[in-house]
Amino acid sequence: MQPALTRRGALGAALALIALPAGAATEGELDAAIREQVGAARIEDGGITLRAPVVAENGGQVPVTVLVDSPQTAAQHVSAIHIFATRNPTPGVASFRLTPLLARAEVQTRIRLSEEQRVIALAQMSDGSVRRAVAEVRVTMGGCLS
Amino acid sequence: MSGSLATPRIRVPRSARPGEVVEIRTLIEHPMETGFRQDGGRPVPRDLLNRMVVRVNGEVALQAELRNGTAANPFHVFFLRLERSSELDFTFTDERGRTSRATARITVG
């Protein structure tokens, strides 16, 4: 009896370990991922547009556009754009390092969303300020676990 | 986990006027396996491209750090303003350090 229980216990523990990384990130993990990219800078809304579908049929391929109001000159430009998926197993999706060689501060990409969630785009400006845009995306079929 | 990375596919205009804004599209075939997915009960090992570097005439114009929220077959669009004929170089790197590269030329004049 005792060995059977132990085996079941071990199996349960193993399953829990496998399942763990697939769960949604916590608020703390999201905040840590954001701070890892932009440090302690104050984050302000406005001056940045995040375009994403209201409903994504396929969470594995969600088109996202981030566009920041910036002349993209040597003196004044966007130095980085970061995208976060608030309820993916790991919230950091991608970071883009921009230069004044770009005609405008715009990046289009395709991301994975495991479930309905908020997507956050942050822009780091050359003066050190950070801008934020948020989009809520409903997902018909999740894109991380299928 | 194939032996080598696919070659990136790049779509750029062949020519542009000086100062014109040109759209650049990049696509590279890659599963972008997160390591979270299972196939027949077995976890599929993580296999990710983690970097894209775009150079214009040797100078870095855009760098991307891709993480596991980037979709399979990464596709990106961005915009350049070119004042002179330019050589564009696109290099993708995976987490094991393998690279794949493509180049394109835009004639400006």
PDB file of N, CA and C in Angstrom, chain B:
ATOM      1  N   MET B   1      13.894  20.445 -34.970  1.00  0.00           N
ATOM      2  CA  MET B   1      15.334  20.571 -34.734  1.00  0.00           C
ATOM      3  C   MET B   1      16.085  20.051 -35.955  1.00  0.00           C
ATOM      4  N   SER B   2      15.977  20.774 -37.031  1.00  0.00           N
ATOM      5  CA  SER B   2      16.657  20.361 -38.250  1.00  0.00           C
ATOM      6  C   SER B   2      18.131  20.754 -38.138  1.00  0.00           C
ATOM      7  N   GLY B   3      18.916  20.296 -39.103  1.00  0.00           N
ATOM      8  CA  GLY B   3      20.354  20.548 -39.049  1.00  0.00           C
ATOM      9  C   GLY B   3      20.727  21.995 -39.259  1.00  0.00           C
ATOM     10  N   SER B   4      19.995  22.686 -40.092  1.00  0.00           N
ATOM     11  CA  SER B   4      20.353  24.080 -40.348  1.00  0.00           C
ATOM     12  C   SER B   4      19.099  24.924 -40.432  1.00  0.00           C
ATOM     13  N   LEU B   5      19.277  26.220 -40.272  1.00  0.00           N
ATOM     14  CA  LEU B   5      18.144  27.139 -40.299  1.00  0.00           C
ATOM     15  C   LEU B   5      17.724  27.399 -41.740  1.00  0.00           C
ATOM     16  N   ALA B   6      16.440  27.708 -41.923  1.00  0.00           N
ATOM     17  CA  ALA B   6      15.950  28.098 -43.243  1.00  0.00           C
ATOM     18  C   ALA B   6      16.556  29.453 -43.613  1.00  0.00           C
ATOM     19  N   THR B   7      16.569  29.733 -44.897  1.00  0.00           N
ATOM     20  CA  THR B   7      17.055  31.039 -45.354  1.00  0.00           C
ATOM     21  C   THR B   7      15.940  32.063 -45.219  1.00  0.00           C
ATOM     22  N   PRO B   8      16.219  33.223 -44.619  1.00  0.00           N
ATOM     23  CA  PRO B   8      15.161  34.234 -44.495  1.00  0.00           C
ATOM     24  C   PRO B   8      14.682  34.687 -45.872  1.00  0.00           C
ATOM     25  N   ARG B   9      13.392  34.965 -45.963  1.00  0.00           N
ATOM     26  CA  ARG B   9      12.842  35.511 -47.203  1.00  0.00           C
ATOM     27  C   ARG B   9      12.560  36.992 -46.979  1.00  0.00           C
ATOM     28  N   ILE B  10      13.051  37.806 -47.872  1.00  0.00           N
ATOM     29  CA  ILE B  10      13.008  39.257 -47.719  1.00  0.00           C
ATOM     30  C   ILE B  10      12.217  39.836 -48.874  1.00  0.00           C
ATOM     31  N   ARG B  11      11.295  40.739 -48.578  1.00  0.00           N
ATOM     32  CA  ARG B  11      10.642  41.456 -49.662  1.00  0.00           C
ATOM     33  C   ARG B  11      10.902  42.951 -49.519  1.00  0.00           C
ATOM     34  N   VAL B  12      11.593  43.515 -50.507  1.00  0.00           N
ATOM     35  CA  VAL B  12      11.891  44.953 -50.520  1.00  0.00           C
ATOM     36  C   VAL B  12      11.635  45.459 -51.936  1.00  0.00           C
ATOM     37  N   PRO B  13      11.381  46.749 -52.107  1.00  0.00           N
ATOM     38  CA  PRO B  13      11.293  47.274 -53.465  1.00  0.00           C
ATOM     39  C   PRO B  13      12.668  47.235 -54.121  1.00  0.00           C
ATOM     40  N   ARG B  14      12.696  47.065 -55.449  1.00  0.00           N
ATOM     41  CA  ARG B  14      13.978  46.994 -56.137  1.00  0.00           C
ATOM     42  C   ARG B  14      14.635  48.376 -56.193  1.00  0.00           C
ATOM     43  N   SER B  15      13.791  49.414 -56.272  1.00  0.00           N
ATOM     44  CA  SER B  15      14.342  50.768 -56.380  1.00  0.00           C
ATOM     45  C   SER B  15      13.481  51.743 -55.593  1.00  0.00           C
ATOM     46  N   ALA B  16      14.065  52.897 -55.304  1.00  0.00           N
ATOM     47  CA  ALA B  16      13.358  53.943 -54.563  1.00  0.00           C
ATOM     48  C   ALA B  16      13.956  55.295 -54.933  1.00  0.00           C
ATOM     49  N   ARG B  17      13.181  56.348 -54.686  1.00  0.00           N
ATOM     50  CA  ARG B  17      13.709  57.701 -54.882  1.00  0.00           C
ATOM     51  C   ARG B  17      14.445  58.122 -53.609  1.00  0.00           C
ATOM     52  N   PRO B  18      15.406  59.026 -53.731  1.00  0.00           N
ATOM     53  CA  PRO B  18      16.128  59.463 -52.514  1.00  0.00           C
ATOM     54  C   PRO B  18      15.151  60.000 -51.465  1.00  0.00           C
ATOM     55  N   GLY B  19      15.284  59.522 -50.244  1.00  0.00           N
ATOM     56  CA  GLY B  19      14.437  59.987 -49.162  1.00  0.00           C
ATOM     57  C   GLY B  19      13.087  59.293 -49.075  1.00  0.00           C
ATOM     58  N   GLU B  20      12.802  58.411 -50.025  1.00  0.00           N
ATOM     59  CA  GLU B  20      11.512  57.712 -50.012  1.00  0.00           C
ATOM     60  C   GLU B  20      11.470  56.682 -48.864  1.00  0.00           C
ATOM     61  N   VAL B  21      10.289  56.539 -48.287  1.00  0.00           N
ATOM     62  CA  VAL B  21      10.109  55.528 -47.244  1.00  0.00           C
ATOM     63  C   VAL B  21       9.795  54.192 -47.921  1.00  0.00           C
ATOM     64  N   VAL B  22      10.579  53.177 -47.611  1.00  0.00           N
ATOM     65  CA  VAL B  22      10.352  51.862 -48.222  1.00  0.00           C
ATOM     66  C   VAL B  22       9.970  50.844 -47.151  1.00  0.00           C
ATOM     67  N   GLU B  23       9.054  49.966 -47.540  1.00  0.00           N
ATOM     68  CA  GLU B  23       8.594  48.922 -46.623  1.00  0.00           C
ATOM     69  C   GLU B  23       9.458  47.679 -46.779  1.00  0.00           C
ATOM     70  N   ILE B  24       9.909  47.138 -45.667  1.00  0.00           N
ATOM     71  CA  ILE B  24      10.754  45.944 -45.663  1.00  0.00           C
ATOM     72  C   ILE B  24       9.969  44.830 -44.957  1.00  0.00           C
ATOM     73  N   ARG B  25       9.869  43.665 -45.608  1.00  0.00           N
ATOM     74  CA  ARG B  25       9.173  42.525 -44.999  1.00  0.00           C
ATOM     75  C   ARG B  25      10.138  41.359 -44.887  1.00  0.00           C
ATOM     76  N   THR B  26      10.162  40.718 -43.728  1.00  0.00           N
ATOM     77  CA  THR B  26      11.025  39.551 -43.543  1.00  0.00           C
ATOM     78  C   THR B  26      10.196  38.386 -43.016  1.00  0.00           C
ATOM     79  N   LEU B  27      10.491  37.206 -43.540  1.00  0.00           N
ATOM     80  CA  LEU B  27       9.833  35.979 -43.085  1.00  0.00           C
ATOM     81  C   LEU B  27      10.887  34.886 -43.019  1.00  0.00           C
ATOM     82  N   ILE B  28      10.903  34.150 -41.920  1.00  0.00           N
ATOM     83  CA  ILE B  28      11.804  33.002 -41.849  1.00  0.00           C
ATOM     84  C   ILE B  28      11.028  31.808 -41.309  1.00  0.00           C
ATOM     85  N   GLU B  29      11.144  30.689 -42.020  1.00  0.00           N
ATOM     86  CA  GLU B  29      10.447  29.480 -41.564  1.00  0.00           C
ATOM     87  C   GLU B  29      11.154  28.927 -40.338  1.00  0.00           C
ATOM     88  N   HIS B  30      10.401  28.809 -39.249  1.00  0.00           N
ATOM     89  CA  HIS B  30      10.987  28.275 -38.013  1.00  0.00           C
ATOM     90  C   HIS B  30       9.849  27.926 -37.057  1.00  0.00           C
ATOM     91  N   PRO B  31       9.909  26.771 -36.365  1.00  0.00           N
ATOM     92  CA  PRO B  31       8.778  26.373 -35.498  1.00  0.00           C
ATOM     93  C   PRO B  31       8.651  27.236 -34.246  1.00  0.00           C
ATOM     94  N   MET B  32       9.723  27.918 -33.827  1.00  0.00           N
ATOM     95  CA  MET B  32       9.706  28.706 -32.584  1.00  0.00           C
ATOM     96  C   MET B  32       9.084  27.875 -31.447  1.00  0.00           C
ATOM     97  N   GLU B  33       9.658  26.695 -31.219  1.00  0.00           N
ATOM     98  CA  GLU B  33       9.133  25.809 -30.166  1.00  0.00           C
ATOM     99  C   GLU B  33       9.440  26.397 -28.790  1.00  0.00           C
ATOM    100  N   THR B  34       8.368  26.545 -27.983  1.00  0.00           N
ATOM    101  CA  THR B  34       8.527  27.191 -26.681  1.00  0.00           C
ATOM    102  C   THR B  34       9.089  26.251 -25.619  1.00  0.00           C
ATOM    103  N   GLY B  35       8.958  24.939 -25.861  1.00  0.00           N
ATOM    104  CA  GLY B  35       9.285  23.976 -24.817  1.00  0.00           C
ATOM    105  C   GLY B  35       8.092  23.652 -23.937  1.00  0.00           C
ATOM    106  N   PHE B  36       6.971  24.375 -24.121  1.00  0.00           N
ATOM    107  CA  PHE B  36       5.756  24.133 -23.323  1.00  0.00           C
ATOM    108  C   PHE B  36       4.824  23.150 -24.022  1.00  0.00           C
ATOM    109  N   ARG B  37       5.014  22.973 -25.333  1.00  0.00           N
ATOM    110  CA  ARG B  37       4.077  22.191 -26.129  1.00  0.00           C
ATOM    111  C   ARG B  37       4.372  20.697 -25.960  1.00  0.00           C
ATOM    112  N   GLN B  38       3.306  19.897 -26.080  1.00  0.00           N
ATOM    113  CA  GLN B  38       3.473  18.456 -26.010  1.00  0.00           C
ATOM    114  C   GLN B  38       3.009  17.834 -27.309  1.00  0.00           C
ATOM    115  N   ASP B  39       3.678  16.773 -27.702  1.00  0.00           N
ATOM    116  CA  ASP B  39       3.285  16.048 -28.907  1.00  0.00           C
ATOM    117  C   ASP B  39       3.190  14.578 -28.525  1.00  0.00           C
ATOM    118  N   GLY B  40       1.952  14.021 -28.512  1.00  0.00           N
ATOM    119  CA  GLY B  40       1.747  12.637 -28.108  1.00  0.00           C
ATOM    120  C   GLY B  40       2.203  12.381 -26.681  1.00  0.00           C
ATOM    121  N   GLY B  41       2.010  13.369 -25.793  1.00  0.00           N
ATOM    122  CA  GLY B  41       2.351  13.214 -24.386  1.00  0.00           C
ATOM    123  C   GLY B  41       3.803  13.531 -24.059  1.00  0.00           C
ATOM    124  N   ARG B  42       4.634  13.718 -25.089  1.00  0.00           N
ATOM    125  CA  ARG B  42       6.046  14.058 -24.832  1.00  0.00           C
ATOM    126  C   ARG B  42       6.267  15.545 -25.068  1.00  0.00           C
ATOM    127  N   PRO B  43       6.997  16.188 -24.165  1.00  0.00           N
ATOM    128  CA  PRO B  43       7.279  17.612 -24.384  1.00  0.00           C
ATOM    129  C   PRO B  43       8.170  17.801 -25.621  1.00  0.00           C
ATOM    130  N   VAL B  44       7.832  18.787 -26.425  1.00  0.00           N
ATOM    131  CA  VAL B  44       8.655  19.115 -27.595  1.00  0.00           C
ATOM    132  C   VAL B  44       9.760  20.052 -27.124  1.00  0.00           C
ATOM    133  N   PRO B  45      11.032  19.714 -27.387  1.00  0.00           N
ATOM    134  CA  PRO B  45      12.119  20.550 -26.849  1.00  0.00           C
ATOM    135  C   PRO B  45      12.082  21.986 -27.378  1.00  0.00           C
ATOM    136  N   ARG B  46      12.483  22.893 -26.524  1.00  0.00           N
ATOM    137  CA  ARG B  46      12.560  24.303 -26.880  1.00  0.00           C
ATOM    138  C   ARG B  46      13.530  24.492 -28.052  1.00  0.00           C
ATOM    139  N   ASP B  47      13.136  25.289 -29.007  1.00  0.00           N
ATOM    140  CA  ASP B  47      13.958  25.564 -30.196  1.00  0.00           C
ATOM    141  C   ASP B  47      13.525  26.923 -30.732  1.00  0.00           C
ATOM    142  N   LEU B  48      14.282  27.958 -30.397  1.00  0.00           N
ATOM    143  CA  LEU B  48      13.848  29.322 -30.708  1.00  0.00           C
ATOM    144  C   LEU B  48      14.920  30.111 -31.458  1.00  0.00           C
ATOM    145  N   LEU B  49      14.469  30.891 -32.426  1.00  0.00           N
ATOM    146  CA  LEU B  49      15.304  31.969 -32.940  1.00  0.00           C
ATOM    147  C   LEU B  49      15.246  33.066 -31.895  1.00  0.00           C
ATOM    148  N   ASN B  50      16.374  33.649 -31.528  1.00  0.00           N
ATOM    149  CA  ASN B  50      16.302  34.685 -30.503  1.00  0.00           C
ATOM    150  C   ASN B  50      16.816  36.040 -30.976  1.00  0.00           C
ATOM    151  N   ARG B  51      17.278  36.132 -32.235  1.00  0.00           N
ATOM    152  CA  ARG B  51      17.797  37.431 -32.650  1.00  0.00           C
ATOM    153  C   ARG B  51      17.651  37.633 -34.150  1.00  0.00           C
ATOM    154  N   MET B  52      17.251  38.845 -34.486  1.00  0.00           N
ATOM    155  CA  MET B  52      17.266  39.273 -35.887  1.00  0.00           C
ATOM    156  C   MET B  52      18.024  40.595 -35.917  1.00  0.00           C
ATOM    157  N   VAL B  53      19.010  40.688 -36.791  1.00  0.00           N
ATOM    158  CA  VAL B  53      19.756  41.948 -36.939  1.00  0.00           C
ATOM    159  C   VAL B  53      19.650  42.386 -38.387  1.00  0.00           C
ATOM    160  N   VAL B  54      19.222  43.628 -38.598  1.00  0.00           N
ATOM    161  CA  VAL B  54      19.116  44.195 -39.944  1.00  0.00           C
ATOM    162  C   VAL B  54      20.151  45.293 -40.068  1.00  0.00           C
ATOM    163  N   ARG B  55      21.020  45.148 -41.065  1.00  0.00           N
ATOM    164  CA  ARG B  55      22.044  46.175 -41.304  1.00  0.00           C
ATOM    165  C   ARG B  55      21.797  46.830 -42.648  1.00  0.00           C
ATOM    166  N   VAL B  56      22.039  48.133 -42.701  1.00  0.00           N
ATOM    167  CA  VAL B  56      21.956  48.889 -43.945  1.00  0.00           C
ATOM    168  C   VAL B  56      23.352  49.429 -44.218  1.00  0.00           C
ATOM    169  N   ASN B  57      23.954  48.999 -45.320  1.00  0.00           N
ATOM    170  CA  ASN B  57      25.334  49.371 -45.650  1.00  0.00           C
ATOM    171  C   ASN B  57      26.251  49.146 -44.448  1.00  0.00           C
ATOM    172  N   GLY B  58      26.067  48.028 -43.788  1.00  0.00           N
ATOM    173  CA  GLY B  58      26.931  47.625 -42.681  1.00  0.00           C
ATOM    174  C   GLY B  58      26.561  48.190 -41.323  1.00  0.00           C
ATOM    175  N   GLU B  59      25.638  49.152 -41.292  1.00  0.00           N
ATOM    176  CA  GLU B  59      25.261  49.788 -40.028  1.00  0.00           C
ATOM    177  C   GLU B  59      23.957  49.170 -39.517  1.00  0.00           C
ATOM    178  N   VAL B  60      23.918  48.851 -38.220  1.00  0.00           N
ATOM    179  CA  VAL B  60      22.710  48.232 -37.658  1.00  0.00           C
ATOM    180  C   VAL B  60      21.552  49.230 -37.687  1.00  0.00           C
ATOM    181  N   ALA B  61      20.450  48.829 -38.314  1.00  0.00           N
ATOM    182  CA  ALA B  61      19.258  49.680 -38.386  1.00  0.00           C
ATOM    183  C   ALA B  61      18.190  49.218 -37.407  1.00  0.00           C
ATOM    184  N   LEU B  62      18.102  47.909 -37.209  1.00  0.00           N
ATOM    185  CA  LEU B  62      17.066  47.338 -36.340  1.00  0.00           C
ATOM    186  C   LEU B  62      17.567  46.008 -35.799  1.00  0.00           C
ATOM    187  N   GLN B  63      17.351  45.815 -34.496  1.00  0.00           N
ATOM    188  CA  GLN B  63      17.662  44.522 -33.878  1.00  0.00           C
ATOM    189  C   GLN B  63      16.432  44.042 -33.160  1.00  0.00           C
ATOM    190  N   ALA B  64      16.145  42.764 -33.271  1.00  0.00           N
ATOM    191  CA  ALA B  64      15.020  42.203 -32.531  1.00  0.00           C
ATOM    192  C   ALA B  64      15.530  41.106 -31.616  1.00  0.00           C
ATOM    193  N   GLU B  65      15.042  41.129 -30.371  1.00  0.00           N
ATOM    194  CA  GLU B  65      15.281  40.024 -29.441  1.00  0.00           C
ATOM    195  C   GLU B  65      13.967  39.280 -29.335  1.00  0.00           C
ATOM    196  N   LEU B  66      13.926  38.093 -29.890  1.00  0.00           N
ATOM    197  CA  LEU B  66      12.678  37.329 -29.936  1.00  0.00           C
ATOM    198  C   LEU B  66      12.645  36.373 -28.762  1.00  0.00           C
ATOM    199  N   ARG B  67      11.462  36.293 -28.129  1.00  0.00           N
ATOM    200  CA  ARG B  67      11.301  35.351 -27.020  1.00  0.00           C
ATOM    201  C   ARG B  67      10.169  34.402 -27.391  1.00  0.00           C
ATOM    202  N   ASN B  68       9.729  33.576 -26.419  1.00  0.00           N
ATOM    203  CA  ASN B  68       8.835  32.495 -26.852  1.00  0.00           C
ATOM    204  C   ASN B  68       7.397  32.945 -27.131  1.00  0.00           C
ATOM    205  N   GLY B  69       7.095  34.226 -27.007  1.00  0.00           N
ATOM    206  CA  GLY B  69       5.788  34.708 -27.439  1.00  0.00           C
ATOM    207  C   GLY B  69       5.755  35.112 -28.900  1.00  0.00           C
ATOM    208  N   THR B  70       6.893  34.981 -29.584  1.00  0.00           N
ATOM    209  CA  THR B  70       6.909  35.284 -31.014  1.00  0.00           C
ATOM    210  C   THR B  70       6.374  34.070 -31.768  1.00  0.00           C
ATOM    211  N   ALA B  71       5.469  34.322 -32.728  1.00  0.00           N
ATOM    212  CA  ALA B  71       4.801  33.238 -33.442  1.00  0.00           C
ATOM    213  C   ALA B  71       5.788  32.436 -34.282  1.00  0.00           C
ATOM    214  N   ALA B  72       5.402  31.200 -34.591  1.00  0.00           N
ATOM    215  CA  ALA B  72       6.176  30.377 -35.525  1.00  0.00           C
ATOM    216  C   ALA B  72       6.305  31.121 -36.855  1.00  0.00           C
ATOM    217  N   ASN B  73       7.363  30.836 -37.580  1.00  0.00           N
ATOM    218  CA  ASN B  73       7.663  31.504 -38.849  1.00  0.00           C
ATOM    219  C   ASN B  73       7.652  33.026 -38.676  1.00  0.00           C
ATOM    220  N   PRO B  74       8.571  33.524 -37.885  1.00  0.00           N
ATOM    221  CA  PRO B  74       8.573  34.956 -37.548  1.00  0.00           C
ATOM    222  C   PRO B  74       8.498  35.846 -38.788  1.00  0.00           C
ATOM    223  N   PHE B  75       7.578  36.802 -38.707  1.00  0.00           N
ATOM    224  CA  PHE B  75       7.295  37.721 -39.814  1.00  0.00           C
ATOM    225  C   PHE B  75       7.353  39.132 -39.267  1.00  0.00           C
ATOM    226  N   HIS B  76       8.140  39.989 -39.909  1.00  0.00           N
ATOM    227  CA  HIS B  76       8.289  41.357 -39.435  1.00  0.00           C
ATOM    228  C   HIS B  76       8.200  42.339 -40.586  1.00  0.00           C
ATOM    229  N   VAL B  77       7.625  43.486 -40.289  1.00  0.00           N
ATOM    230  CA  VAL B  77       7.559  44.581 -41.258  1.00  0.00           C
ATOM    231  C   VAL B  77       8.069  45.842 -40.571  1.00  0.00           C
ATOM    232  N   PHE B  78       8.901  46.592 -41.293  1.00  0.00           N
ATOM    233  CA  PHE B  78       9.357  47.886 -40.786  1.00  0.00           C
ATOM    234  C   PHE B  78       9.684  48.773 -41.981  1.00  0.00           C
ATOM    235  N   PHE B  79      10.073  50.023 -41.683  1.00  0.00           N
ATOM    236  CA  PHE B  79      10.212  51.010 -42.750  1.00  0.00           C
ATOM    237  C   PHE B  79      11.559  51.724 -42.663  1.00  0.00           C
ATOM    238  N   LEU B  80      12.206  51.842 -43.822  1.00  0.00           N
ATOM    239  CA  LEU B  80      13.486  52.552 -43.906  1.00  0.00           C
ATOM    240  C   LEU B  80      13.317  53.763 -44.803  1.00  0.00           C
ATOM    241  N   ARG B  81      14.127  54.788 -44.546  1.00  0.00           N
ATOM    242  CA  ARG B  81      14.227  55.911 -45.479  1.00  0.00           C
ATOM    243  C   ARG B  81      15.644  55.884 -46.032  1.00  0.00           C
ATOM    244  N   LEU B  82      15.772  55.741 -47.332  1.00  0.00           N
ATOM    245  CA  LEU B  82      17.092  55.577 -47.937  1.00  0.00           C
ATOM    246  C   LEU B  82      17.449  56.785 -48.785  1.00  0.00           C
ATOM    247  N   GLU B  83      18.664  57.286 -48.574  1.00  0.00           N
ATOM    248  CA  GLU B  83      19.138  58.442 -49.339  1.00  0.00           C
ATOM    249  C   GLU B  83      20.025  58.001 -50.500  1.00  0.00           C
ATOM    250  N   ARG B  84      20.546  56.782 -50.418  1.00  0.00           N
ATOM    251  CA  ARG B  84      21.420  56.286 -51.497  1.00  0.00           C
ATOM    252  C   ARG B  84      21.218  54.785 -51.655  1.00  0.00           C
ATOM    253  N   SER B  85      21.695  54.268 -52.766  1.00  0.00           N
ATOM    254  CA  SER B  85      21.572  52.830 -53.016  1.00  0.00           C
ATOM    255  C   SER B  85      22.161  52.066 -51.837  1.00  0.00           C
ATOM    256  N   SER B  86      21.455  51.025 -51.405  1.00  0.00           N
ATOM    257  CA  SER B  86      21.817  50.395 -50.137  1.00  0.00           C
ATOM    258  C   SER B  86      21.838  48.882 -50.234  1.00  0.00           C
ATOM    259  N   GLU B  87      22.786  48.302 -49.498  1.00  0.00           N
ATOM    260  CA  GLU B  87      22.853  46.857 -49.300  1.00  0.00           C
ATOM    261  C   GLU B  87      22.228  46.560 -47.944  1.00  0.00           C
ATOM    262  N   LEU B  88      21.229  45.699 -47.953  1.00  0.00           N
ATOM    263  CA  LEU B  88      20.568  45.314 -46.703  1.00  0.00           C
ATOM    264  C   LEU B  88      21.004  43.895 -46.342  1.00  0.00           C
ATOM    265  N   ASP B  89      21.279  43.683 -45.069  1.00  0.00           N
ATOM    266  CA  ASP B  89      21.744  42.382 -44.592  1.00  0.00           C
ATOM    267  C   ASP B  89      20.867  41.966 -43.413  1.00  0.00           C
ATOM    268  N   PHE B  90      20.318  40.766 -43.501  1.00  0.00           N
ATOM    269  CA  PHE B  90      19.408  40.251 -42.475  1.00  0.00           C
ATOM    270  C   PHE B  90      20.029  38.993 -41.888  1.00  0.00           C
ATOM    271  N   THR B  91      20.292  39.005 -40.585  1.00  0.00           N
ATOM    272  CA  THR B  91      20.876  37.824 -39.945  1.00  0.00           C
ATOM    273  C   THR B  91      19.994  37.374 -38.782  1.00  0.00           C
ATOM    274  N   PHE B  92      19.613  36.100 -38.805  1.00  0.00           N
ATOM    275  CA  PHE B  92      18.840  35.499 -37.724  1.00  0.00           C
ATOM    276  C   PHE B  92      19.751  34.526 -36.974  1.00  0.00           C
ATOM    277  N   THR B  93      19.605  34.488 -35.656  1.00  0.00           N
ATOM    278  CA  THR B  93      20.405  33.581 -34.833  1.00  0.00           C
ATOM    279  C   THR B  93      19.472  32.800 -33.925  1.00  0.00           C
ATOM    280  N   ASP B  94      19.755  31.496 -33.731  1.00  0.00           N
ATOM    281  CA  ASP B  94      18.928  30.726 -32.797  1.00  0.00           C
ATOM    282  C   ASP B  94      19.657  30.568 -31.466  1.00  0.00           C
ATOM    283  N   GLU B  95      18.956  29.973 -30.483  1.00  0.00           N
ATOM    284  CA  GLU B  95      19.518  29.896 -29.130  1.00  0.00           C
ATOM    285  C   GLU B  95      20.756  29.006 -29.066  1.00  0.00           C
ATOM    286  N   ARG B  96      20.971  28.192 -30.114  1.00  0.00           N
ATOM    287  CA  ARG B  96      22.175  27.365 -30.137  1.00  0.00           C
ATOM    288  C   ARG B  96      23.325  28.044 -30.886  1.00  0.00           C
ATOM    289  N   GLY B  97      23.069  29.283 -31.312  1.00  0.00           N
ATOM    290  CA  GLY B  97      24.136  30.048 -31.945  1.00  0.00           C
ATOM    291  C   GLY B  97      24.236  29.875 -33.453  1.00  0.00           C
ATOM    292  N   ARG B  98      23.314  29.105 -34.032  1.00  0.00           N
ATOM    293  CA  ARG B  98      23.342  28.948 -35.494  1.00  0.00           C
ATOM    294  C   ARG B  98      22.769  30.204 -36.153  1.00  0.00           C
ATOM    295  N   THR B  99      23.273  30.555 -37.319  1.00  0.00           N
ATOM    296  CA  THR B  99      22.783  31.761 -37.980  1.00  0.00           C
ATOM    297  C   THR B  99      22.318  31.450 -39.394  1.00  0.00           C
ATOM    298  N   SER B 100      21.452  32.317 -39.881  1.00  0.00           N
ATOM    299  CA  SER B 100      21.004  32.256 -41.261  1.00  0.00           C
ATOM    300  C   SER B 100      20.908  33.688 -41.774  1.00  0.00           C
ATOM    301  N   ARG B 101      21.316  33.910 -43.023  1.00  0.00           N
ATOM    302  CA  ARG B 101      21.498  35.269 -43.499  1.00  0.00           C
ATOM    303  C   ARG B 101      20.928  35.425 -44.893  1.00  0.00           C
ATOM    304  N   ALA B 102      20.421  36.604 -45.172  1.00  0.00           N
ATOM    305  CA  ALA B 102      19.982  36.945 -46.523  1.00  0.00           C
ATOM    306  C   ALA B 102      20.358  38.402 -46.777  1.00  0.00           C
ATOM    307  N   THR B 103      20.537  38.746 -48.032  1.00  0.00           N
ATOM    308  CA  THR B 103      20.854  40.136 -48.364  1.00  0.00           C
ATOM    309  C   THR B 103      19.903  40.621 -49.454  1.00  0.00           C
ATOM    310  N   ALA B 104      19.783  41.930 -49.556  1.00  0.00           N
ATOM    311  CA  ALA B 104      18.955  42.531 -50.602  1.00  0.00           C
ATOM    312  C   ALA B 104      19.574  43.865 -50.972  1.00  0.00           C
ATOM    313  N   ARG B 105      19.327  44.298 -52.190  1.00  0.00           N
ATOM    314  CA  ARG B 105      19.863  45.580 -52.629  1.00  0.00           C
ATOM    315  C   ARG B 105      18.713  46.452 -53.106  1.00  0.00           C
ATOM    316  N   ILE B 106      18.739  47.716 -52.697  1.00  0.00           N
ATOM    317  CA  ILE B 106      17.756  48.678 -53.182  1.00  0.00           C
ATOM    318  C   ILE B 106      18.507  49.795 -53.896  1.00  0.00           C
ATOM    319  N   THR B 107      18.171  49.992 -55.173  1.00  0.00           N
ATOM    320  CA  THR B 107      18.819  51.050 -55.957  1.00  0.00           C
ATOM    321  C   THR B 107      18.053  52.350 -55.750  1.00  0.00           C
ATOM    322  N   VAL B 108      18.770  53.377 -55.302  1.00  0.00           N
ATOM    323  CA  VAL B 108      18.138  54.668 -55.041  1.00  0.00           C
ATOM    324  C   VAL B 108      18.672  55.688 -56.053  1.00  0.00           C
ATOM    325  N   GLY B 109      17.753  56.392 -56.700  1.00  0.00           N
ATOM    326  CA  GLY B 109      18.207  57.400 -57.671  1.00  0.00           C
ATOM    327  C   GLY B 109      17.068  57.879 -58.538  1.00  0.00           C
TER     328      GLY B 109
END
